[in-house]
Coordinates of C-alpha atoms in Angstrom, one line a residue:
M92 CA -80.4 -94.1 -12.5
N93 CA -79.5 -94.1 -8.8
E94 CA -75.7 -92.6 -8.2
K95 CA -74.6 -96.3 -6.9
N96 CA -75.4 -97.8 -9.9
K97 CA -74.2 -94.8 -11.9
K98 CA -70.8 -95.8 -10.1
G99 CA -71.0 -99.7 -10.5
N100 CA -71.2 -98.9 -14.2
E101 CA -68.2 -96.8 -14.7
W102 CA -64.9 -98.3 -15.3
N103 CA -62.8 -97.5 -11.7
S104 CA -59.5 -97.4 -14.2
S105 CA -58.3 -97.2 -17.6
L106 CA -56.0 -100.0 -17.1
A107 CA -59.3 -102.3 -16.6
F108 CA -61.2 -100.4 -19.7
I109 CA -58.2 -101.2 -21.8
M110 CA -57.5 -104.9 -20.9
A111 CA -61.3 -105.7 -21.4
L112 CA -61.2 -104.5 -24.8
I113 CA -58.1 -106.6 -25.6
G114 CA -59.5 -109.7 -24.1
S115 CA -62.2 -109.2 -26.2
A116 CA -60.4 -108.7 -29.3
I117 CA -57.8 -111.2 -28.3
G118 CA -60.2 -115.0 -29.2
I119 CA -60.0 -118.3 -30.2
G120 CA -60.0 -116.8 -33.5
N121 CA -56.1 -115.3 -33.2
I122 CA -54.9 -118.9 -32.3
W123 CA -56.8 -121.3 -35.0
R124 CA -57.7 -118.9 -38.1
Y125 CA -55.0 -116.2 -37.9
P126 CA -52.4 -118.7 -38.8
Y127 CA -54.3 -120.1 -42.0
V128 CA -55.3 -117.0 -43.3
V129 CA -51.9 -115.5 -43.8
Y130 CA -50.5 -118.9 -45.0
S131 CA -53.0 -119.5 -47.5
N132 CA -53.2 -116.0 -48.8
G133 CA -49.8 -115.3 -49.7
G134 CA -47.7 -115.9 -46.4
G135 CA -45.6 -112.5 -45.8
A136 CA -47.2 -110.8 -49.0
F137 CA -50.4 -111.0 -47.1
L138 CA -48.7 -108.6 -44.1
I139 CA -49.2 -106.0 -47.2
P140 CA -52.9 -105.7 -47.5
Y141 CA -53.3 -107.1 -43.8
I142 CA -51.6 -103.8 -42.7
T143 CA -53.6 -101.5 -45.4
S144 CA -57.0 -102.9 -44.7
I145 CA -55.8 -102.1 -40.6
L146 CA -55.0 -98.1 -41.5
I147 CA -58.1 -97.6 -43.6
M148 CA -60.4 -99.5 -41.9
A149 CA -60.1 -101.2 -39.0
L150 CA -58.5 -98.3 -37.1
P151 CA -60.5 -95.7 -38.7
F152 CA -64.1 -98.1 -37.8
Y153 CA -63.1 -98.7 -34.1
F154 CA -62.3 -94.8 -34.1
L155 CA -66.4 -94.4 -35.1
E156 CA -67.9 -97.2 -32.7
Y157 CA -65.4 -95.9 -29.4
A158 CA -66.8 -92.6 -30.4
V159 CA -70.2 -93.2 -30.7
G160 CA -70.1 -94.7 -26.8
V161 CA -68.3 -91.6 -25.1
K162 CA -70.6 -89.0 -26.8
F163 CA -74.5 -91.7 -26.0
K164 CA -73.5 -93.1 -22.5
T165 CA -76.4 -94.9 -23.7
S166 CA -77.0 -98.7 -24.3
L167 CA -76.9 -99.3 -28.8
P168 CA -80.4 -99.7 -29.0
Q169 CA -81.0 -96.3 -27.0
L170 CA -78.2 -94.5 -28.5
Y171 CA -79.4 -95.4 -32.1
K172 CA -83.3 -94.4 -30.7
K173 CA -82.0 -91.2 -30.3
I174 CA -80.6 -90.6 -34.0
K175 CA -84.0 -91.9 -35.2
K176 CA -86.7 -93.7 -33.8
P177 CA -86.6 -96.5 -36.1
F178 CA -82.8 -97.4 -35.8
E179 CA -84.0 -99.0 -32.3
Y180 CA -83.8 -102.3 -33.9
I181 CA -80.3 -102.0 -35.5
G182 CA -79.2 -101.6 -32.0
W183 CA -80.9 -104.8 -30.7
L184 CA -79.9 -106.3 -34.0
I185 CA -76.5 -105.4 -33.3
S186 CA -76.6 -106.8 -29.4
F187 CA -78.5 -110.2 -30.1
A188 CA -76.0 -111.0 -33.3
A189 CA -73.3 -110.8 -30.6
F190 CA -75.1 -112.9 -28.4
L191 CA -75.7 -115.4 -31.0
I192 CA -71.9 -115.8 -31.4
L193 CA -71.6 -116.2 -27.9
I194 CA -74.5 -119.4 -28.2
Y195 CA -71.8 -122.0 -30.2
Y196 CA -68.6 -119.6 -29.3
I197 CA -69.1 -121.1 -25.5
V198 CA -69.0 -124.5 -26.6
I199 CA -66.1 -124.1 -28.6
V200 CA -64.6 -122.8 -25.0
G201 CA -66.3 -126.0 -23.7
W202 CA -64.1 -128.5 -26.0
D203 CA -61.3 -126.8 -25.0
L204 CA -61.8 -127.3 -21.6
I205 CA -62.0 -130.8 -21.9
Y206 CA -59.2 -130.9 -23.8
F207 CA -57.0 -128.9 -21.0
I208 CA -58.3 -131.0 -18.3
I209 CA -57.6 -134.7 -20.5
S210 CA -54.0 -132.7 -21.9
F211 CA -52.6 -133.4 -18.3
T212 CA -52.5 -137.3 -19.3
K213 CA -53.0 -137.0 -23.3
G214 CA -56.4 -138.6 -22.7
W215 CA -57.4 -138.6 -26.8
G216 CA -55.1 -141.4 -27.0
A217 CA -53.4 -142.3 -30.5
N218 CA -55.5 -141.2 -32.7
P219 CA -57.2 -137.5 -32.1
D220 CA -58.6 -137.6 -34.7
I221 CA -61.4 -140.5 -33.8
F222 CA -61.3 -138.8 -29.9
F223 CA -62.5 -135.3 -31.1
S224 CA -64.9 -136.5 -33.6
Q225 CA -66.1 -140.1 -32.6
T226 CA -65.5 -140.4 -29.0
L227 CA -65.7 -136.7 -27.8
L228 CA -68.6 -135.5 -30.1
H229 CA -70.3 -138.2 -31.8
S230 CA -70.2 -135.9 -34.6
S231 CA -72.8 -136.3 -37.1
N232 CA -74.3 -134.4 -40.7
S233 CA -77.1 -136.5 -39.8
I234 CA -80.6 -135.0 -38.2
N235 CA -80.7 -137.9 -35.9
G236 CA -77.1 -136.8 -34.4
L237 CA -79.5 -134.2 -32.5
T238 CA -80.5 -137.5 -30.1
Q239 CA -77.3 -138.1 -29.1
I240 CA -75.8 -136.2 -26.2
S241 CA -72.2 -135.9 -25.7
W242 CA -72.3 -135.6 -21.2
P243 CA -68.8 -134.4 -21.0
I244 CA -69.7 -131.4 -23.0
L245 CA -72.9 -130.8 -21.4
G246 CA -70.9 -130.8 -17.9
S247 CA -68.3 -128.7 -19.5
L248 CA -70.6 -126.1 -20.6
I249 CA -72.3 -126.0 -17.6
F250 CA -69.2 -125.2 -15.6
I251 CA -68.3 -122.7 -18.3
W252 CA -72.2 -120.9 -18.4
V253 CA -71.9 -120.8 -14.5
L254 CA -68.4 -119.3 -14.3
I255 CA -69.7 -116.5 -17.0
W256 CA -72.5 -115.9 -14.9
G257 CA -70.1 -115.7 -12.0
I258 CA -68.0 -113.1 -13.9
S259 CA -70.9 -110.9 -15.5
H260 CA -73.6 -110.9 -12.9
Q261 CA -71.0 -108.2 -10.6
N262 CA -70.3 -104.4 -11.1
L263 CA -68.6 -103.9 -13.9
N264 CA -64.8 -103.4 -11.8
S265 CA -65.3 -106.5 -10.1
G266 CA -66.3 -108.7 -12.2
I267 CA -65.2 -108.0 -16.0
G268 CA -62.6 -105.4 -15.0
K269 CA -60.6 -107.9 -12.8
I270 CA -60.8 -110.9 -14.8
C271 CA -59.2 -109.2 -17.8
K272 CA -56.7 -107.1 -15.4
I273 CA -55.8 -111.4 -14.3
F274 CA -56.6 -112.8 -17.5
I275 CA -54.8 -110.8 -20.4
P276 CA -51.4 -110.4 -18.1
S277 CA -51.7 -114.5 -17.8
L278 CA -52.8 -115.2 -21.5
I279 CA -49.8 -113.6 -23.0
G280 CA -47.5 -114.5 -20.3
I281 CA -48.0 -118.6 -21.3
M282 CA -48.1 -118.0 -24.8
A283 CA -45.1 -116.3 -24.5
I284 CA -43.4 -119.6 -23.1
I285 CA -45.0 -121.3 -25.8
V286 CA -43.9 -119.9 -28.5
F287 CA -40.4 -119.3 -27.8
Y288 CA -40.1 -123.6 -26.3
C289 CA -41.5 -124.2 -30.1
L290 CA -39.0 -122.4 -31.8
T291 CA -36.7 -124.7 -30.5
L292 CA -38.2 -128.0 -31.4
P293 CA -36.7 -129.7 -34.7
G294 CA -38.4 -128.4 -38.1
A295 CA -39.6 -125.2 -36.2
S296 CA -37.4 -122.5 -38.6
A297 CA -38.7 -124.6 -41.4
G298 CA -42.3 -124.2 -40.5
V299 CA -41.5 -120.0 -40.0
I300 CA -40.2 -119.8 -43.2
E301 CA -43.2 -121.6 -44.5
L302 CA -45.3 -119.4 -43.3
F303 CA -43.9 -116.4 -44.4
N304 CA -42.4 -117.0 -47.6
P305 CA -43.9 -114.5 -49.4
D306 CA -45.9 -114.9 -52.8
W307 CA -45.9 -111.6 -54.7
N308 CA -48.4 -112.7 -57.0
T309 CA -50.9 -112.8 -54.5
L310 CA -51.2 -109.0 -54.5
L311 CA -52.6 -108.6 -57.5
N312 CA -55.6 -110.9 -56.2
L313 CA -58.6 -108.8 -55.0
N314 CA -59.8 -112.1 -52.7
I315 CA -56.5 -111.6 -50.6
W316 CA -57.4 -108.1 -50.3
L317 CA -61.0 -109.0 -49.1
A318 CA -59.3 -112.2 -46.9
A319 CA -57.3 -109.4 -45.3
A320 CA -60.3 -107.0 -44.4
G321 CA -62.4 -110.1 -43.3
Q322 CA -59.7 -111.3 -40.9
I323 CA -59.1 -107.9 -39.0
L324 CA -62.8 -107.4 -39.3
F325 CA -63.7 -110.5 -37.1
S326 CA -59.9 -110.2 -35.2
I327 CA -60.6 -107.2 -33.4
G328 CA -64.5 -107.6 -32.9
L329 CA -65.5 -104.5 -34.8
G330 CA -69.6 -104.8 -35.5
W331 CA -70.3 -106.7 -32.0
G332 CA -71.2 -103.6 -30.0
V333 CA -68.6 -104.1 -27.2
I334 CA -66.5 -101.6 -28.3
T335 CA -69.6 -99.0 -27.9
T336 CA -70.9 -100.7 -24.6
Y337 CA -67.3 -100.3 -23.3
A338 CA -67.1 -96.9 -24.0
S339 CA -70.1 -95.6 -22.7
Y340 CA -68.9 -97.0 -19.3
L341 CA -66.1 -94.1 -19.5
P342 CA -67.1 -91.5 -16.4
E343 CA -64.7 -88.5 -18.8
E344 CA -63.7 -88.0 -22.7
P345 CA -60.3 -90.4 -23.5
N346 CA -57.8 -90.5 -25.7
I347 CA -59.9 -92.3 -28.6
V348 CA -57.2 -92.3 -31.0
K349 CA -54.3 -93.9 -28.5
D350 CA -56.3 -96.2 -27.0
G351 CA -57.6 -97.5 -30.2
T352 CA -54.7 -98.1 -31.4
I353 CA -53.5 -99.6 -28.4
V354 CA -55.8 -102.6 -28.5
T355 CA -55.3 -103.2 -32.1
I356 CA -51.4 -102.8 -31.9
A357 CA -52.0 -105.8 -28.8
N358 CA -54.6 -107.9 -31.0
C359 CA -52.6 -107.8 -34.3
S360 CA -49.1 -108.7 -32.3
F361 CA -50.6 -111.3 -30.6
E362 CA -52.0 -113.1 -33.3
L363 CA -48.6 -112.8 -35.6
F364 CA -46.7 -113.8 -32.7
T365 CA -49.3 -117.0 -31.8
A366 CA -48.9 -117.7 -35.9
I367 CA -44.9 -117.6 -35.1
G368 CA -45.4 -120.5 -32.9
V369 CA -48.7 -122.2 -34.5
F370 CA -46.1 -122.7 -37.3
S371 CA -43.2 -124.0 -35.1
I372 CA -45.3 -126.3 -33.9
L373 CA -46.5 -127.8 -37.3
G374 CA -42.9 -127.1 -38.5
F375 CA -41.7 -130.4 -36.0
M376 CA -44.8 -132.0 -37.2
S377 CA -43.9 -131.9 -40.7
L378 CA -40.5 -133.2 -39.8
T379 CA -41.5 -135.6 -37.4
E380 CA -44.0 -137.3 -40.0
H381 CA -41.9 -136.7 -43.0
V382 CA -44.7 -134.7 -44.8
P383 CA -44.3 -131.6 -46.3
V384 CA -45.4 -128.9 -44.4
E385 CA -48.5 -127.8 -46.9
K386 CA -49.7 -131.8 -46.1
V387 CA -50.3 -130.8 -42.0
V388 CA -51.7 -126.8 -41.9
T389 CA -55.1 -126.6 -41.3
E390 CA -57.3 -124.3 -38.9
G391 CA -60.5 -124.0 -36.9
T392 CA -60.9 -127.3 -34.9
G393 CA -58.9 -129.2 -37.0
L394 CA -55.8 -127.3 -35.9
I395 CA -56.8 -126.7 -32.2
F396 CA -58.4 -130.4 -31.5
I397 CA -56.3 -132.9 -33.7
A398 CA -53.2 -131.4 -35.0
F399 CA -52.0 -130.1 -32.3
P400 CA -52.6 -133.3 -30.1
T401 CA -51.2 -135.6 -32.6
V402 CA -48.2 -132.9 -32.0
F403 CA -48.4 -133.6 -28.5
N404 CA -47.9 -137.2 -28.9
N405 CA -44.7 -136.8 -30.6
M406 CA -43.3 -134.4 -28.7
G407 CA -41.8 -135.9 -25.5
T408 CA -41.9 -135.4 -22.1
F409 CA -42.2 -131.8 -22.2
S410 CA -45.7 -131.7 -24.1
Y411 CA -47.1 -132.6 -20.4
I412 CA -46.6 -128.8 -19.7
I413 CA -46.9 -127.5 -23.2
G414 CA -49.8 -128.8 -24.1
P415 CA -52.0 -128.1 -20.5
L416 CA -50.7 -124.8 -21.2
F417 CA -51.7 -124.0 -24.8
F418 CA -55.3 -125.3 -24.0
L419 CA -55.2 -122.7 -20.7
C420 CA -54.3 -119.9 -23.2
V421 CA -57.6 -121.2 -25.4
F422 CA -59.4 -121.3 -22.5
L423 CA -58.4 -117.8 -21.4
A424 CA -58.8 -116.4 -24.6
G425 CA -62.0 -117.5 -24.7
I426 CA -63.9 -116.3 -21.8
T427 CA -62.3 -112.7 -21.9
T428 CA -64.2 -112.6 -25.3
I429 CA -68.0 -114.4 -24.1
I430 CA -68.2 -111.7 -21.2
S431 CA -67.5 -108.9 -23.2
I432 CA -70.3 -109.8 -26.1
L433 CA -72.5 -110.6 -23.2
E434 CA -72.9 -107.3 -21.9
P435 CA -74.5 -105.3 -25.4
L436 CA -77.3 -107.2 -25.2
S437 CA -77.5 -106.8 -21.0
N438 CA -77.0 -103.3 -21.1
G439 CA -79.7 -102.8 -24.1
I440 CA -82.4 -104.6 -21.9
T441 CA -81.4 -103.2 -18.1
S442 CA -81.5 -99.7 -19.8
K443 CA -84.7 -100.3 -21.8
F444 CA -86.8 -102.2 -19.5
K445 CA -85.2 -100.7 -15.9
I446 CA -84.0 -104.4 -14.4
K447 CA -81.0 -104.7 -12.7
R448 CA -78.2 -105.9 -14.1
K449 CA -77.9 -108.7 -11.8
R450 CA -81.3 -110.4 -13.1
V451 CA -80.8 -109.4 -16.6
V452 CA -77.2 -111.3 -16.8
S453 CA -78.6 -114.4 -14.9
I454 CA -81.5 -114.6 -17.3
L455 CA -79.7 -113.8 -20.3
C456 CA -77.3 -116.6 -19.0
L457 CA -79.9 -119.1 -18.6
I458 CA -81.6 -118.7 -21.7
G459 CA -78.0 -118.6 -23.6
F460 CA -77.3 -122.1 -21.7
I461 CA -80.9 -123.3 -23.3
M462 CA -80.0 -122.2 -26.6
S463 CA -76.1 -123.8 -26.5
L464 CA -77.5 -127.2 -25.7
I465 CA -78.1 -128.0 -29.0
F466 CA -74.4 -127.7 -30.0
T467 CA -73.9 -130.8 -27.6
T468 CA -75.6 -132.8 -29.6
G469 CA -74.1 -135.4 -32.7
M470 CA -74.7 -132.5 -34.9
G471 CA -73.1 -130.2 -32.4
E472 CA -69.8 -129.9 -34.9
N473 CA -71.6 -129.0 -37.8
L474 CA -74.5 -126.8 -36.1
V475 CA -71.0 -124.3 -35.0
Q476 CA -69.7 -124.6 -38.5
I477 CA -72.7 -123.8 -40.0
V478 CA -74.4 -121.1 -37.8
D479 CA -70.7 -119.6 -37.5
K480 CA -71.0 -118.8 -41.4
F481 CA -74.1 -117.6 -41.5
I482 CA -73.8 -115.3 -38.3
N483 CA -70.2 -113.4 -39.4
E484 CA -71.1 -113.7 -43.6
F485 CA -74.1 -112.2 -43.2
G486 CA -75.5 -110.5 -39.7
I487 CA -72.2 -109.1 -39.0
L488 CA -71.1 -108.1 -41.8
L489 CA -74.6 -106.7 -42.5
V490 CA -74.5 -104.9 -39.3
I491 CA -71.5 -102.7 -39.5
I492 CA -72.9 -101.6 -43.5
L493 CA -75.5 -100.4 -41.3
E494 CA -73.4 -98.6 -38.7
C495 CA -71.9 -96.8 -41.4
I496 CA -74.6 -95.6 -43.1
V497 CA -76.6 -94.3 -40.0
F498 CA -73.3 -92.2 -38.4
G499 CA -72.5 -91.3 -41.6
W500 CA -75.5 -90.2 -43.5
F501 CA -77.9 -89.6 -40.6
Y502 CA -76.0 -88.5 -38.0
N503 CA -73.4 -85.6 -38.6
P504 CA -69.6 -87.5 -38.6
N505 CA -68.1 -84.1 -37.9
K506 CA -69.8 -84.6 -34.3
L507 CA -68.2 -87.7 -33.7
L508 CA -64.8 -86.4 -35.0
K509 CA -65.0 -83.7 -32.7
I510 CA -64.2 -86.6 -29.7
I511 CA -62.3 -88.4 -31.7
N512 CA -60.0 -85.5 -31.7
K513 CA -60.3 -84.0 -28.4
N514 CA -57.2 -84.7 -26.1
K515 CA -55.3 -85.2 -28.8
K516 CA -52.4 -83.1 -30.6
R517 CA -52.1 -84.6 -34.1
K518 CA -56.3 -84.6 -35.0
L519 CA -57.5 -86.6 -37.8
G520 CA -58.8 -85.2 -40.6
N521 CA -61.7 -84.9 -42.9
W522 CA -60.6 -87.9 -45.0
W523 CA -61.9 -89.9 -42.2
V524 CA -65.6 -88.9 -43.1
Y525 CA -64.5 -89.8 -46.7
L526 CA -63.8 -93.0 -45.0
I527 CA -66.9 -93.7 -42.8
K528 CA -69.1 -92.1 -45.3
Y529 CA -67.9 -93.7 -48.9
I530 CA -64.5 -96.5 -48.4
I531 CA -65.7 -98.3 -45.8
P532 CA -69.2 -99.2 -46.7
I533 CA -68.3 -100.0 -49.7
I534 CA -65.4 -102.2 -48.7
F535 CA -68.1 -104.1 -46.5
I536 CA -70.4 -104.5 -48.7
G537 CA -67.7 -106.1 -51.1
L538 CA -67.4 -108.2 -48.1
W539 CA -71.0 -109.1 -47.3
L540 CA -72.0 -109.8 -51.0
N541 CA -69.1 -112.0 -51.8
G542 CA -70.5 -113.7 -48.1
I543 CA -74.3 -114.1 -49.3
Y544 CA -72.7 -115.7 -52.5
G545 CA -70.8 -118.0 -50.1
I546 CA -73.8 -118.9 -48.2
I547 CA -75.9 -119.6 -51.3
S548 CA -73.1 -121.6 -53.7
R549 CA -73.6 -124.0 -50.6
K550 CA -76.3 -126.4 -52.1
N551 CA -76.9 -128.4 -48.9
L552 CA -80.5 -128.9 -47.9
T553 CA -79.1 -128.9 -44.5
S554 CA -77.8 -126.0 -44.3
I555 CA -80.6 -123.8 -46.4
I556 CA -82.8 -125.2 -43.4
I557 CA -81.0 -124.2 -40.2
Q558 CA -79.5 -120.9 -41.9
T559 CA -82.9 -120.2 -42.8
I560 CA -84.0 -120.7 -38.8
V561 CA -80.9 -118.7 -37.4
L562 CA -82.1 -115.5 -40.2
I563 CA -85.9 -115.9 -38.6
I564 CA -84.5 -116.2 -35.1
L565 CA -81.6 -112.9 -36.2
L566 CA -83.8 -110.6 -37.2
G567 CA -87.5 -111.7 -35.3
I568 CA -86.2 -111.1 -31.4
P569 CA -84.7 -107.7 -32.3
A570 CA -88.0 -106.9 -33.8
I571 CA -89.8 -108.2 -30.5
L572 CA -87.5 -106.1 -27.8
T573 CA -88.4 -103.0 -30.6
K574 CA -91.8 -103.3 -30.0
L575 CA -91.9 -104.3 -26.5
P576 CA -93.0 -100.4 -24.3
E577 CA -89.8 -99.1 -22.7
K578 CA -90.3 -98.7 -18.7
S579 CA -89.9 -95.4 -17.4
G580 CA -88.4 -94.5 -13.8
K581 CA -85.4 -96.3 -11.7
I582 CA -83.8 -99.6 -12.8
E583 CA -85.6 -101.9 -10.0
S584 CA -84.6 -103.3 -7.3
V585 CA -83.8 -106.6 -6.6
K586 CA -83.9 -108.7 -3.2

């Protein structure tokens, strides 16, 4: 790689790097999933398994992915190939699994963009449920739904893909680095305004109390501990290949423990802070509709696109400010995540086939746009739910298990431990190696088996067919990329 390209693929500041990692971690799941997971898994008591999962699983594994990037300084497929040639497939599997997440994740951000636009006039009308499911999505569980396209969603999708292309096809610092340094502080600042305002709403305190009301008996339930492990896993973006890819762009060896801890604390603080705001709003909704908080609690699309618009309808004049700010927050969180999960596959293709970054990003954005069109149909919402559960409960958990096996058993983890302990006064001990080799794989295998059980137990023919197709694509494309011959020489120039 020539010097110009090399500098274009290096972070020019630690701030850009940290902001990019935080941007990857903070996503829509922090807003629509975490509050519900806390509430439905013991309230305040959930924080004990949650913090435990961070300490014994999330942080150690984060350090692993970070150290691997610093050590090998190359793309995921290439670094796995260096360990053992057949392992190149694992690198492509990780990269492509992240790309599949992007395909449907970007559609959800597209829904949000529409809501941001119409929030200035409360364009969802008096019945947000009907507007979302029927007017906007034309939602259908029937295969006939594939014949009906939602044109507003298609238009929104085109805009976001062009935006992602515009950011990602630039060099690292002009694109991802610059955007994250702007978007992340803006996201945090806007969310702070929303939360502090929502805490002043009537009924807000009842919602927050309901959120953190501890049920200590849940600590004896294994499922609660698995839920905590699963939440931090998906929340921080482990197994997406983003951490390793971003770390490979560092020009010098960093303080891995410090950086990893900063990103994890920032992510977890944001989702906890957001949960307070969400339940303040739900407490207000409970009061105005004269129903218990438990009757208005929901997660996912139901929370963002139905429950919140319902609240904004009852909030008064100030909702014309809070509503747009809220949907803008979701949009910013979504964009910073999307640009990060495009990077591992883009870097892998650039590295193996010696194609310039701009061309690779353009091709991937075009392919991604074509693939995401299916989610603009009447079956879009149903497809999002099915694919999301399958990719996360099967694909991402599988690649994390494979990562632990490769770096715990086929590569000497003590080499990575030396990198982690460099530039650090208090060094991690051999217990970190023990966690990587034994404890963390066992936890993830438990989550994976639980996920597979959930997939199998859904006795729905449509879901089975869709999951089978996704499985073939998920396992097949990495196999093709592995088999294709590697090109030698420098990255080709593009006029």
